[in-house]
Short mmCIF file of C-alpha atoms and ligand atoms in Angstrom, two decimals:
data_model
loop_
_atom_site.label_atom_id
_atom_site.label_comp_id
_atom_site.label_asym_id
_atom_site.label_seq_id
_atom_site.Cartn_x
_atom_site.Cartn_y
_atom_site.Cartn_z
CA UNK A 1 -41.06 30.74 -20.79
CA UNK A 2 -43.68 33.33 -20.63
CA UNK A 3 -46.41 33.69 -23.61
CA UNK A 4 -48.94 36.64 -23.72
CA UNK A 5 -51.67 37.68 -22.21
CA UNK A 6 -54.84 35.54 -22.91
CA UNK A 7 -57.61 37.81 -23.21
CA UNK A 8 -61.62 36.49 -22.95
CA UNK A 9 -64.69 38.07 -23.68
CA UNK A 10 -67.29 37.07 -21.26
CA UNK A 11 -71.07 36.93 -21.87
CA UNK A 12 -73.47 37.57 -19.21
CA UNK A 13 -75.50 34.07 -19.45
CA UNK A 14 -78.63 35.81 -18.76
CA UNK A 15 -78.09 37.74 -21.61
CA UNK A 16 -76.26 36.65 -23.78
CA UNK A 17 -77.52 37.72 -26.95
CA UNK A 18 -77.10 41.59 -25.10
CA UNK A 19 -74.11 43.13 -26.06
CA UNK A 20 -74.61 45.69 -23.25
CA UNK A 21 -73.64 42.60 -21.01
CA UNK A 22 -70.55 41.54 -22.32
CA UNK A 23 -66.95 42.27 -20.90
CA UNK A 24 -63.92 40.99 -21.21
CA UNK A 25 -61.43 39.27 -19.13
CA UNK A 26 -57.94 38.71 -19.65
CA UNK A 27 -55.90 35.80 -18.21
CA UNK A 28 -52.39 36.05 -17.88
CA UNK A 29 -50.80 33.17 -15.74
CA UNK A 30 -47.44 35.02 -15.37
CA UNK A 31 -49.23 37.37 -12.98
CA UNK A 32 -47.21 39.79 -13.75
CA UNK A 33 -49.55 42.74 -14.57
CA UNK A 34 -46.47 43.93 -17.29
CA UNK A 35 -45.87 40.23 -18.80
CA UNK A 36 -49.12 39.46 -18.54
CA UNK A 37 -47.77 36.07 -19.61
CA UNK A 38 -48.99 32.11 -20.14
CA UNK A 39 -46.19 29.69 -19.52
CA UNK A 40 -46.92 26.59 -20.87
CA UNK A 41 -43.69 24.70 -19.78
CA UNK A 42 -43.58 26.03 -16.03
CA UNK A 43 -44.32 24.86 -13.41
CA UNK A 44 -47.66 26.75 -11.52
CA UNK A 45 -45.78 27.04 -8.43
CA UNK A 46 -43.11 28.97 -10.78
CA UNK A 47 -45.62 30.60 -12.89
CA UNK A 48 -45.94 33.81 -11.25
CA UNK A 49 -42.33 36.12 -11.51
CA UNK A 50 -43.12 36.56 -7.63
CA UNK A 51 -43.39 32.63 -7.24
CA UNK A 52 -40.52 31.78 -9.27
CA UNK A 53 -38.44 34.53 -6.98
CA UNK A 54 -39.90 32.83 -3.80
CA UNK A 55 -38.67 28.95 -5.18
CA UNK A 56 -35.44 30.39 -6.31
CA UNK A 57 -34.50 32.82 -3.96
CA UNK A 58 -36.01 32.84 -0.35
CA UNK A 59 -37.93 29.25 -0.52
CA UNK A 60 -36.32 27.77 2.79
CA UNK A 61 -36.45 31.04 4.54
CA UNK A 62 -39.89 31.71 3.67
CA UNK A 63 -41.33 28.36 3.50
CA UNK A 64 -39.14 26.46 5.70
CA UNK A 65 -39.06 22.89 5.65
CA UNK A 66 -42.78 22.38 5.18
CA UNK A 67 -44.12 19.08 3.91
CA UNK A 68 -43.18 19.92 0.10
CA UNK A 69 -39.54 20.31 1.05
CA UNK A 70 -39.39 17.90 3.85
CA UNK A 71 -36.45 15.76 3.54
CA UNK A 72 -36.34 11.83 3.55
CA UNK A 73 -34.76 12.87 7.37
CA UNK A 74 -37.75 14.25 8.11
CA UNK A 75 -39.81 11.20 6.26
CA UNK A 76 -41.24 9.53 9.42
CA UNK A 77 -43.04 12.82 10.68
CA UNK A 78 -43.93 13.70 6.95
CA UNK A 79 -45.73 10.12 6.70
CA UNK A 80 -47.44 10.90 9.87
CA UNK A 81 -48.75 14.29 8.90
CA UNK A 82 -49.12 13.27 5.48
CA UNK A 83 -51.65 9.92 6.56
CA UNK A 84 -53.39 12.11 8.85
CA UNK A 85 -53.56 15.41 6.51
CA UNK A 86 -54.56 13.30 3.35
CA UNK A 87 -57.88 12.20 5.88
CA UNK A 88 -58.70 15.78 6.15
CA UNK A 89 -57.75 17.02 2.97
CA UNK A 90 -59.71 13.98 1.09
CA UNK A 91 -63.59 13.43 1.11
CA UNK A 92 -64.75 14.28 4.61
CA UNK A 93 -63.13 17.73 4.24
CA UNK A 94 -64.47 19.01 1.35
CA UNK A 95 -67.76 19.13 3.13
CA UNK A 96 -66.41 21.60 5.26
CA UNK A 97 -64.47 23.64 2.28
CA UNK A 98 -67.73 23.86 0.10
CA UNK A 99 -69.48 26.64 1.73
CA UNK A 100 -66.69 28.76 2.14
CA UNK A 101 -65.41 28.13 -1.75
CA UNK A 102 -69.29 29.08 -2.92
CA UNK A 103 -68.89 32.38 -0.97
CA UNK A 104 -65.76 33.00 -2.46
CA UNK A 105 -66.86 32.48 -5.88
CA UNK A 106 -70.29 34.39 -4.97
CA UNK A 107 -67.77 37.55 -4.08
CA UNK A 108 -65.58 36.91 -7.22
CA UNK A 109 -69.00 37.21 -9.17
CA UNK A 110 -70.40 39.97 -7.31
CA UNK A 111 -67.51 42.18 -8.32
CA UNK A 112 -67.13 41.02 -11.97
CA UNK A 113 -70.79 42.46 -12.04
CA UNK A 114 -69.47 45.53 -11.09
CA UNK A 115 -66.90 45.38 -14.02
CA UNK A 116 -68.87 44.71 -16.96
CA UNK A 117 -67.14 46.16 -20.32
CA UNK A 118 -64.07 46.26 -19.10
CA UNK A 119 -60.90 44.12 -19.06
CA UNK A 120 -60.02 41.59 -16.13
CA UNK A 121 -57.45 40.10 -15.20
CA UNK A 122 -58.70 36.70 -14.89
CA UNK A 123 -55.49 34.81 -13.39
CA UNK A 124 -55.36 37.76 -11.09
CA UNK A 125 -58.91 37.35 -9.92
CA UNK A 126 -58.62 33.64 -9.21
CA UNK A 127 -55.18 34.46 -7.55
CA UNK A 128 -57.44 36.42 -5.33
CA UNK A 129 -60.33 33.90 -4.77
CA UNK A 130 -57.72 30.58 -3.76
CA UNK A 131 -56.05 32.66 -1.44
CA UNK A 132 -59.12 34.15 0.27
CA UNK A 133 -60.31 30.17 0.21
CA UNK A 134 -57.42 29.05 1.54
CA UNK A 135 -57.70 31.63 4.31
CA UNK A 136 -61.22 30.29 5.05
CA UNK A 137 -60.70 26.70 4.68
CA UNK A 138 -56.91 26.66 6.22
CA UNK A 139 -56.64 29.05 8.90
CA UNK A 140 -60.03 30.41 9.24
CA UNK A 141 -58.47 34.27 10.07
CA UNK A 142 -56.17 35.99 8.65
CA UNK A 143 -53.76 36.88 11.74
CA UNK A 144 -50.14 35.61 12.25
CA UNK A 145 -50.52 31.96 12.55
CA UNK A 146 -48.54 32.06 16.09
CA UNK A 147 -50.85 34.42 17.54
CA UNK A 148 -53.68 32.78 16.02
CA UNK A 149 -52.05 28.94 17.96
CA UNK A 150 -51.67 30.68 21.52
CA UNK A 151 -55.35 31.99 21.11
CA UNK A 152 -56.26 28.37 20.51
CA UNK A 153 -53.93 26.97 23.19
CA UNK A 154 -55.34 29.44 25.57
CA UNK A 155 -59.01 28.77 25.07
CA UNK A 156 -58.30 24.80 24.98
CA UNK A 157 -56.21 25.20 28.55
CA UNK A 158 -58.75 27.10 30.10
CA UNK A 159 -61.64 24.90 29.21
CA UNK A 160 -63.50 27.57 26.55
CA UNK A 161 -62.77 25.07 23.73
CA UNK A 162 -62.36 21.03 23.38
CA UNK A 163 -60.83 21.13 20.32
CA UNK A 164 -57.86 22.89 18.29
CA UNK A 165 -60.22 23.22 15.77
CA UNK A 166 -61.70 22.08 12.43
CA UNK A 167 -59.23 23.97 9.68
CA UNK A 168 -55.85 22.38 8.85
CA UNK A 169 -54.41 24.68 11.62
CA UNK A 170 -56.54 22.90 14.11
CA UNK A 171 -55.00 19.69 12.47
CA UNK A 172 -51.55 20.72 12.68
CA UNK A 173 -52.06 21.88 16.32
CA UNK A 174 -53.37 18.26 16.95
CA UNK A 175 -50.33 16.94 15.50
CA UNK A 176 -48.21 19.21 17.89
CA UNK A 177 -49.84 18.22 21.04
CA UNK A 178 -50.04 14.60 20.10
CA UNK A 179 -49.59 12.08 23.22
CA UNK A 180 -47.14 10.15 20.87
CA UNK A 181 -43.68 11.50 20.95
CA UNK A 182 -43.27 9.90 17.50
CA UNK A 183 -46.00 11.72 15.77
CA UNK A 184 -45.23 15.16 17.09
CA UNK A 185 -44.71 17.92 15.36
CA UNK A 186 -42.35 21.11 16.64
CA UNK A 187 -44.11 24.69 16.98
CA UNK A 188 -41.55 25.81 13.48
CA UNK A 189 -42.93 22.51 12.05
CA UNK A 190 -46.23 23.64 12.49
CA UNK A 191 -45.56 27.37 11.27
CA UNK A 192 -43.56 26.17 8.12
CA UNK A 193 -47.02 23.35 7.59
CA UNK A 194 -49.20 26.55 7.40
CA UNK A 195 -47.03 28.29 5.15
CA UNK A 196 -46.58 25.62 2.63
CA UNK A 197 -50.21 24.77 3.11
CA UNK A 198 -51.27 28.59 1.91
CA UNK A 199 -48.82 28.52 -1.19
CA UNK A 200 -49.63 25.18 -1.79
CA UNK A 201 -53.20 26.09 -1.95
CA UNK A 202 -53.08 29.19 -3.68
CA UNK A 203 -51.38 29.28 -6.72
CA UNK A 204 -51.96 25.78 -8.06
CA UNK A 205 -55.55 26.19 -8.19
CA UNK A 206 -55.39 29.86 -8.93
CA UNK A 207 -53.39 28.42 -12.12
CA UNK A 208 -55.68 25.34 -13.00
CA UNK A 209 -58.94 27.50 -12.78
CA UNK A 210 -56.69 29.64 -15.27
CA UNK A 211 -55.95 27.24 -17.87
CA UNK A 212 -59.37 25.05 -17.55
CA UNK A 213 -61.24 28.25 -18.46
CA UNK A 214 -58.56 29.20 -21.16
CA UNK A 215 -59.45 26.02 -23.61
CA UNK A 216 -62.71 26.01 -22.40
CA UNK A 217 -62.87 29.64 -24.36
CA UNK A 218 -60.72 28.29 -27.35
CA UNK A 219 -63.75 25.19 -27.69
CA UNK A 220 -66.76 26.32 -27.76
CA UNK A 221 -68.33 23.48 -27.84
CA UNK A 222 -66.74 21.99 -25.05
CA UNK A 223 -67.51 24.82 -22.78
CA UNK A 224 -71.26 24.32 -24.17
CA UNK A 225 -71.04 20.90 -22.70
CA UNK A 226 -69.70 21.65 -19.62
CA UNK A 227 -72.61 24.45 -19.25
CA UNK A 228 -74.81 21.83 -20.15
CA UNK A 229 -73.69 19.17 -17.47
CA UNK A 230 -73.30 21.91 -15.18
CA UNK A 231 -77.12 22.86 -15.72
CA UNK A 232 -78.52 19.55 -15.65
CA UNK A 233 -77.25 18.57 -12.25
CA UNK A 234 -77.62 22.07 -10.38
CA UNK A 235 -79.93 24.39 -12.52
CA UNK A 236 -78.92 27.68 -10.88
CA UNK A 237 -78.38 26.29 -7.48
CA UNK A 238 -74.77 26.42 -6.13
CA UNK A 239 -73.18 23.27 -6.69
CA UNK A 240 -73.30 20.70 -3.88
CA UNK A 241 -71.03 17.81 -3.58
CA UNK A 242 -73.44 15.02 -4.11
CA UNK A 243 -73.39 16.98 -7.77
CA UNK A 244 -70.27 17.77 -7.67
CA UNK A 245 -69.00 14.02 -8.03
CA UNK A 246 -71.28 13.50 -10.85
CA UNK A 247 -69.64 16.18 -12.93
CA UNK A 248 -68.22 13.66 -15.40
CA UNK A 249 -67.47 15.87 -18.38
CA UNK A 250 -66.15 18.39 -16.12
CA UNK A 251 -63.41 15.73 -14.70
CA UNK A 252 -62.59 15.25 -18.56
CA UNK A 253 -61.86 18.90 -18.84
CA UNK A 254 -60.09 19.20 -15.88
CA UNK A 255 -57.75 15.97 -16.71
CA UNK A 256 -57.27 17.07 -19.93
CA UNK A 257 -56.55 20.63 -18.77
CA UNK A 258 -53.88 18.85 -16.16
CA UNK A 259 -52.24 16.80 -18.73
CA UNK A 260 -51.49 19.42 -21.70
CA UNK A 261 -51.18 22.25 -19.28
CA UNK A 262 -49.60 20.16 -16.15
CA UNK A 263 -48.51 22.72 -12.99
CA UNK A 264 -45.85 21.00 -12.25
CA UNK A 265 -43.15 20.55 -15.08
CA UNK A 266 -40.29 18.21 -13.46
CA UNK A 267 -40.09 16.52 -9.93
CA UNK A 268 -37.12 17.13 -8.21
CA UNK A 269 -36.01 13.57 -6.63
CA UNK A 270 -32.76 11.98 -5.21
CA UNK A 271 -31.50 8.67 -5.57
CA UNK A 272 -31.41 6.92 -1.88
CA UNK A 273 -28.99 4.22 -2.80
CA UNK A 274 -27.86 2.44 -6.05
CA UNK A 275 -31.18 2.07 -8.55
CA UNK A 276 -31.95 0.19 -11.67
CA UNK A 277 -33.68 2.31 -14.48
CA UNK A 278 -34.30 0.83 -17.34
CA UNK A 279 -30.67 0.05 -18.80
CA UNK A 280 -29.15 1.99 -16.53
CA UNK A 281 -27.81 1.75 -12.72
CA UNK A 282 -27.93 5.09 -11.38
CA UNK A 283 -25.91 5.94 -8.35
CA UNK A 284 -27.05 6.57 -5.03
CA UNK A 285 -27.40 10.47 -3.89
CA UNK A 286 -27.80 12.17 -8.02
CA UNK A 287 -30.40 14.19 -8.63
CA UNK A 288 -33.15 13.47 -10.79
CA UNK A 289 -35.72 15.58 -12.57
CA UNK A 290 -38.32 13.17 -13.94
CA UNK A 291 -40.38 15.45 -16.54
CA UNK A 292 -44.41 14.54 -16.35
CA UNK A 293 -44.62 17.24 -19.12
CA UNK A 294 -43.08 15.15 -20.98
CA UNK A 295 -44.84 11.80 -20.06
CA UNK A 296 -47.95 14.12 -20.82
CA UNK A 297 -46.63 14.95 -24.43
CA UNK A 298 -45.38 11.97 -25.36
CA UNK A 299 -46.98 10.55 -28.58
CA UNK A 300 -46.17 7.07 -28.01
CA UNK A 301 -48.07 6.71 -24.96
CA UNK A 302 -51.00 9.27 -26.25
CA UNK A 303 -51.24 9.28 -29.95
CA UNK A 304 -50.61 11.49 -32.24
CA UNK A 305 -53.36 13.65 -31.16
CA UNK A 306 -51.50 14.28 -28.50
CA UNK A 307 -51.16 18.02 -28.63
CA UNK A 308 -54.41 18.66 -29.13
CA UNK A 309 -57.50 19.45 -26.31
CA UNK A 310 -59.38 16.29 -26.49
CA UNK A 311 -60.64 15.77 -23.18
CA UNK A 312 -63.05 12.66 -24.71
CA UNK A 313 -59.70 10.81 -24.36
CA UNK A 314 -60.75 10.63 -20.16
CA UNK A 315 -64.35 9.69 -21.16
CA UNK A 316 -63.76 6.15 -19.61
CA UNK A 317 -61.91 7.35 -17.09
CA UNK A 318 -57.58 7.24 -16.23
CA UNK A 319 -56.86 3.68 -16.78
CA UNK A 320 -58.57 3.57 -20.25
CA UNK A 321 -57.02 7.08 -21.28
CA UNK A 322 -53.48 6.33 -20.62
CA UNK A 323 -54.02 2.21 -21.71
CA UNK A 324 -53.95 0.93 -18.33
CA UNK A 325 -50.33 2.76 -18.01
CA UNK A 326 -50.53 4.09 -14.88
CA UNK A 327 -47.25 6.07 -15.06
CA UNK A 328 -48.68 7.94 -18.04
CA UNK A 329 -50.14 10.31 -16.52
CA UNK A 330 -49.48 11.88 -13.16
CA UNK A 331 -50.21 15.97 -12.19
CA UNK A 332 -50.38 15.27 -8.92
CA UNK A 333 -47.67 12.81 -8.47
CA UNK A 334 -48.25 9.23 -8.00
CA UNK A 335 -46.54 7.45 -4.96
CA UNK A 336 -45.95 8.29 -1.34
CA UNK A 337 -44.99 11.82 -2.20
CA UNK A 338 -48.16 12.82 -4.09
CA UNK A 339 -50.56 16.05 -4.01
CA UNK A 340 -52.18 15.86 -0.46
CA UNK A 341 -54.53 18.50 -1.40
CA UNK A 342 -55.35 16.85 -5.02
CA UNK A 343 -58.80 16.69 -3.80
CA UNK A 344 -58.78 20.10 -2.47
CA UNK A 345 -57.78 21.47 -5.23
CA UNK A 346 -60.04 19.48 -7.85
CA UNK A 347 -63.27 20.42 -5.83
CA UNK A 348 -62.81 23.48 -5.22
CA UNK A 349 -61.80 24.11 -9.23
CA UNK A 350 -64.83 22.68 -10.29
CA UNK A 351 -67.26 24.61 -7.86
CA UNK A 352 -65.58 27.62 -9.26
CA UNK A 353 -66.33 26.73 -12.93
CA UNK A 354 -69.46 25.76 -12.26
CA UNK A 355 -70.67 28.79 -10.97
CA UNK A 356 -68.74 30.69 -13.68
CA UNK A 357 -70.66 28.32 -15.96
CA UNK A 358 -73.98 29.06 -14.78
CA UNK A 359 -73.83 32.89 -15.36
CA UNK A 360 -71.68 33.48 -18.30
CA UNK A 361 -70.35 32.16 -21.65
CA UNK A 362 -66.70 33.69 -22.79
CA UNK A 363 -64.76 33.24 -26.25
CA UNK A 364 -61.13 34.75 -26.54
CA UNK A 365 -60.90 38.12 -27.16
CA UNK A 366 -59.60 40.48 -30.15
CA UNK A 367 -55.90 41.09 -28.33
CA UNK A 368 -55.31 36.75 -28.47
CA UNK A 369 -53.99 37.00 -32.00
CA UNK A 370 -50.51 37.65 -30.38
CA UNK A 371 -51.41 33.93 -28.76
CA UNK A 372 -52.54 32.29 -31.95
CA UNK A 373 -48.74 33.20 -32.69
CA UNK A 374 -46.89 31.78 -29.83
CA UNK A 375 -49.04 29.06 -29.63
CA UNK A 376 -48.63 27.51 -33.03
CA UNK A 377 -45.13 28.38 -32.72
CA UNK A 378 -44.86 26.22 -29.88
CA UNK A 379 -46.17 22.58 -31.62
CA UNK A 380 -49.38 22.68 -29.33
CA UNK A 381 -51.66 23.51 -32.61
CA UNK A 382 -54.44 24.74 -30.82
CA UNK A 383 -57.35 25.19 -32.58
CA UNK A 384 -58.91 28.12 -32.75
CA UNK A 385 -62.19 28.80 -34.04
C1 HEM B 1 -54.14 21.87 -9.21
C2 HEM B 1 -53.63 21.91 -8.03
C3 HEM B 1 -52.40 21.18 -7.58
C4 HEM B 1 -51.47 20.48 -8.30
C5 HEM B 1 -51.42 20.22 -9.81
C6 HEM B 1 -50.50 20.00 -7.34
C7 HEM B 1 -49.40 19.23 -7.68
C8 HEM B 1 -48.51 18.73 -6.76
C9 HEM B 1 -47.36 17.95 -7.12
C10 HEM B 1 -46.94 17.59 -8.54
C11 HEM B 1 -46.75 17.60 -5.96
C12 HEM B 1 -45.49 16.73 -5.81
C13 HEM B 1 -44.25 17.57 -5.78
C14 HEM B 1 -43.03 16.70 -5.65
O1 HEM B 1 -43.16 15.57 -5.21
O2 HEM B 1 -41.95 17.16 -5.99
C15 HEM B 1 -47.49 18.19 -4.87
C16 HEM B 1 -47.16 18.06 -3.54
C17 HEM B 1 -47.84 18.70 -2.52
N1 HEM B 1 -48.99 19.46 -2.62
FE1 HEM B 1 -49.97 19.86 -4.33
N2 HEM B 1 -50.87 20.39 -6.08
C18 HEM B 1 -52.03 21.12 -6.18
C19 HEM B 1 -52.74 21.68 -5.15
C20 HEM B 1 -52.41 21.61 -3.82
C21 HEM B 1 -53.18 22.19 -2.74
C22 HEM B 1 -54.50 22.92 -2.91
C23 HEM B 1 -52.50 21.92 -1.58
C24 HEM B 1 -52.84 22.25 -0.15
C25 HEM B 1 -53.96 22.74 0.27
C26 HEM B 1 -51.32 21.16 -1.94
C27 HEM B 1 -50.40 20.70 -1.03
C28 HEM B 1 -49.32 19.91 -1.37
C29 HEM B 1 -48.35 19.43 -0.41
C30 HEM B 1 -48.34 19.71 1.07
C31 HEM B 1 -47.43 18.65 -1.13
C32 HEM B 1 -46.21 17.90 -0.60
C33 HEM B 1 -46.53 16.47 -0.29
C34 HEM B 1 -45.26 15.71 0.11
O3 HEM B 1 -44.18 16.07 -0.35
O4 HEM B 1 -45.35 14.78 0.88
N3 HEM B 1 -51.30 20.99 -3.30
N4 HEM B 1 -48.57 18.87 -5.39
#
């Protein structure tokens, strides 16, 4: 379902009271410059018209059988990859990512300079900025990822290198030359990894960053916060992970952001063999679709608040928010099967709105009326001020 465009007006934090600095920027998570459109009920990865075509259409060619898609077949290999990849993805890799996520963000702002007064498209700009972090953080060039393995097999044969290599290429090349038969990956393996690994990466944050900064314009006062946080533990410094972990209100956003505006809107699962649920015995080999949305929504396990952008509801963290229920609430998945790059992704999200933080304020812009509309119209009464 795609909504309208949603349209910001950005102030220049340094002046702010200037109207000479103000511009607008438009977010439109359909990506679609014609549509222009929020979906609210989508998932990220099938946000975009060009996504959804990719999922519904060419996935397997295009992605192959990458770790999202791997089948239970495949599950020993996956669990290998996966225990080593969630190692690099987790805490001692975003070390590595946060320089090269600060000069993304430093180019993203450098050229929104450059457009003050006008419109932007803000879901295209972040589209833009995960994919060129991804690039840095993932692959490190931009070449076909074949050429870019023989270059690294050559230089490691010949002695010029002792290592594959820090990026999750490197990783995956690790995994394909591993000693233990068991742990190997194939060459395709490794090509399909990278692919998934540079969707994966791009349009889920692309479309977080998209929807944080959408309520954070609708609340005011929330975004004040946030600033305020953001200014207390940084100043005008670029953010730095020792500060980036103590970003509390910012991880309420972010949660909150996740849980009424989830990526993801169903899971698509298989029953191995015969399984209770509930009341029911389901089976062996049906397919499932187990809706978090709809976990998310649910007023029973919420409130009846639950519709509304309350991100205080995380102030004491998960377990307190969803009641010590820890199937309430799950945007990354929960289980064996879960968001390997859930740390990734929530970094590199909040070194982005931080920085956008420290230079600008934004409120929605004149052309959101058509939003006020939908949105209403579709139970979430969002508040508008
Ligand atoms: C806000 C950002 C993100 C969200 C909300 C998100 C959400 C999810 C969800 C819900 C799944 C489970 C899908 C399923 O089981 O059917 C998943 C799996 C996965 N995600 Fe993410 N993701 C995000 C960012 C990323 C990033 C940045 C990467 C890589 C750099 C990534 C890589 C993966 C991979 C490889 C899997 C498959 C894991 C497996 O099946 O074993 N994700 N993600």
């Amino acid at each position: 379902m795609n909504h309208g465009a949603s349209d910001f007006h950005l102030q220049n934090e340094a002046g702010a009271d200037n109207d000479s600095n103000d511009f607008y920027l438009q977010v439109g998570a359909g990506g679609n410059s014609n549509s222009n459109g929020i979906c609210l009920q989508d998932g990220a990865d099938k946000n975009s018209d060009v996504a959804s075509q990719l999922v519904s259409t060419t996935q397997d060619r295009f992605i192959g059988e990458g770790l999202s898609h791997a089948q239970t077949s495949n599950q020993e290999n996956t669990h290998a990859m996966l225990f080593s990849l969630s190692h690099f993805i987790g805490a001692p890799s975003t070390q590595n990512m946060t320089p090269a996520v600060i000069a993304s963000v430093e180019t993203m702002l450098a050229k929104w300079k450059g457009q003050e007064g006008r419109e932007i498209e803000v879901f295209e700009e972040f589209k833009l900025l995960t994919s060129e972090v991804i690039l840095r953080t993932a692959f490190g060039i931009k070449d076909c990822v074949l050429k870019i393995v023989k270059k690294r097999e050559d230089k490691v044969a010949n002695g010029e290198a002792d290592s594959f290599g820090n990026d999750f290429l490197g990783l995956f090349l690790n995994a394909h030359h591993d000693s233990d038969k068991e742990n190997r990956i194939s060459l395709e393996d490794l090509v399909d990894e990278s692919k998934t690994f540079y969707l994966g990466g791009q349009d889920t944050v692309n479309s977080l960053l998209a929807w944080s900064i959408f309520p954070l314009a609708v609340h005011g006062d929330w975004q004040e916060k946030a600033r305020r946080e953001v200014i207390d533990i940084f100043g005008n410094q670029n953010p730095h992970l020792e500060g980036i972990a103590k970003l509390k209100t910012m991880t309420m956003i972010i949660n909150e952001t996740l849980r009424l505006y989830g990526l993801s809107s169903g899971l698509m699962r298989r029953t191995g063999g015969e399984v209770q649920l509930g009341k029911m015995v389901l089976p062996a080999n049906i397919d499932l679709m187990p809706l978090n949305i709809a976990v998310h929504h649910d007023p029973q396990l919420w409130g009846d608040d639950v519709h509304l952008f309350k991100p205080e509801r995380f102030a004491d963290g998960i377990a307190k928010a969803t009641k010590f229920n820890a199937g309430a609430f799950f945007p990354f998945v929960l289980g064996p099967r879960s968001c390997i790059g859930m740390s990734f992704a929530t970094t590199e999200t909040k070194i982005a709105l931080s920085m956008i933080l420290q230079c600008y304020t934004f409120t929605l812009s004149p052309p959101m009326s058509t939003h006020r509309c939908l949105l209403s119209a579709s139970d979430h009464n969002m508040e508008f001020k």
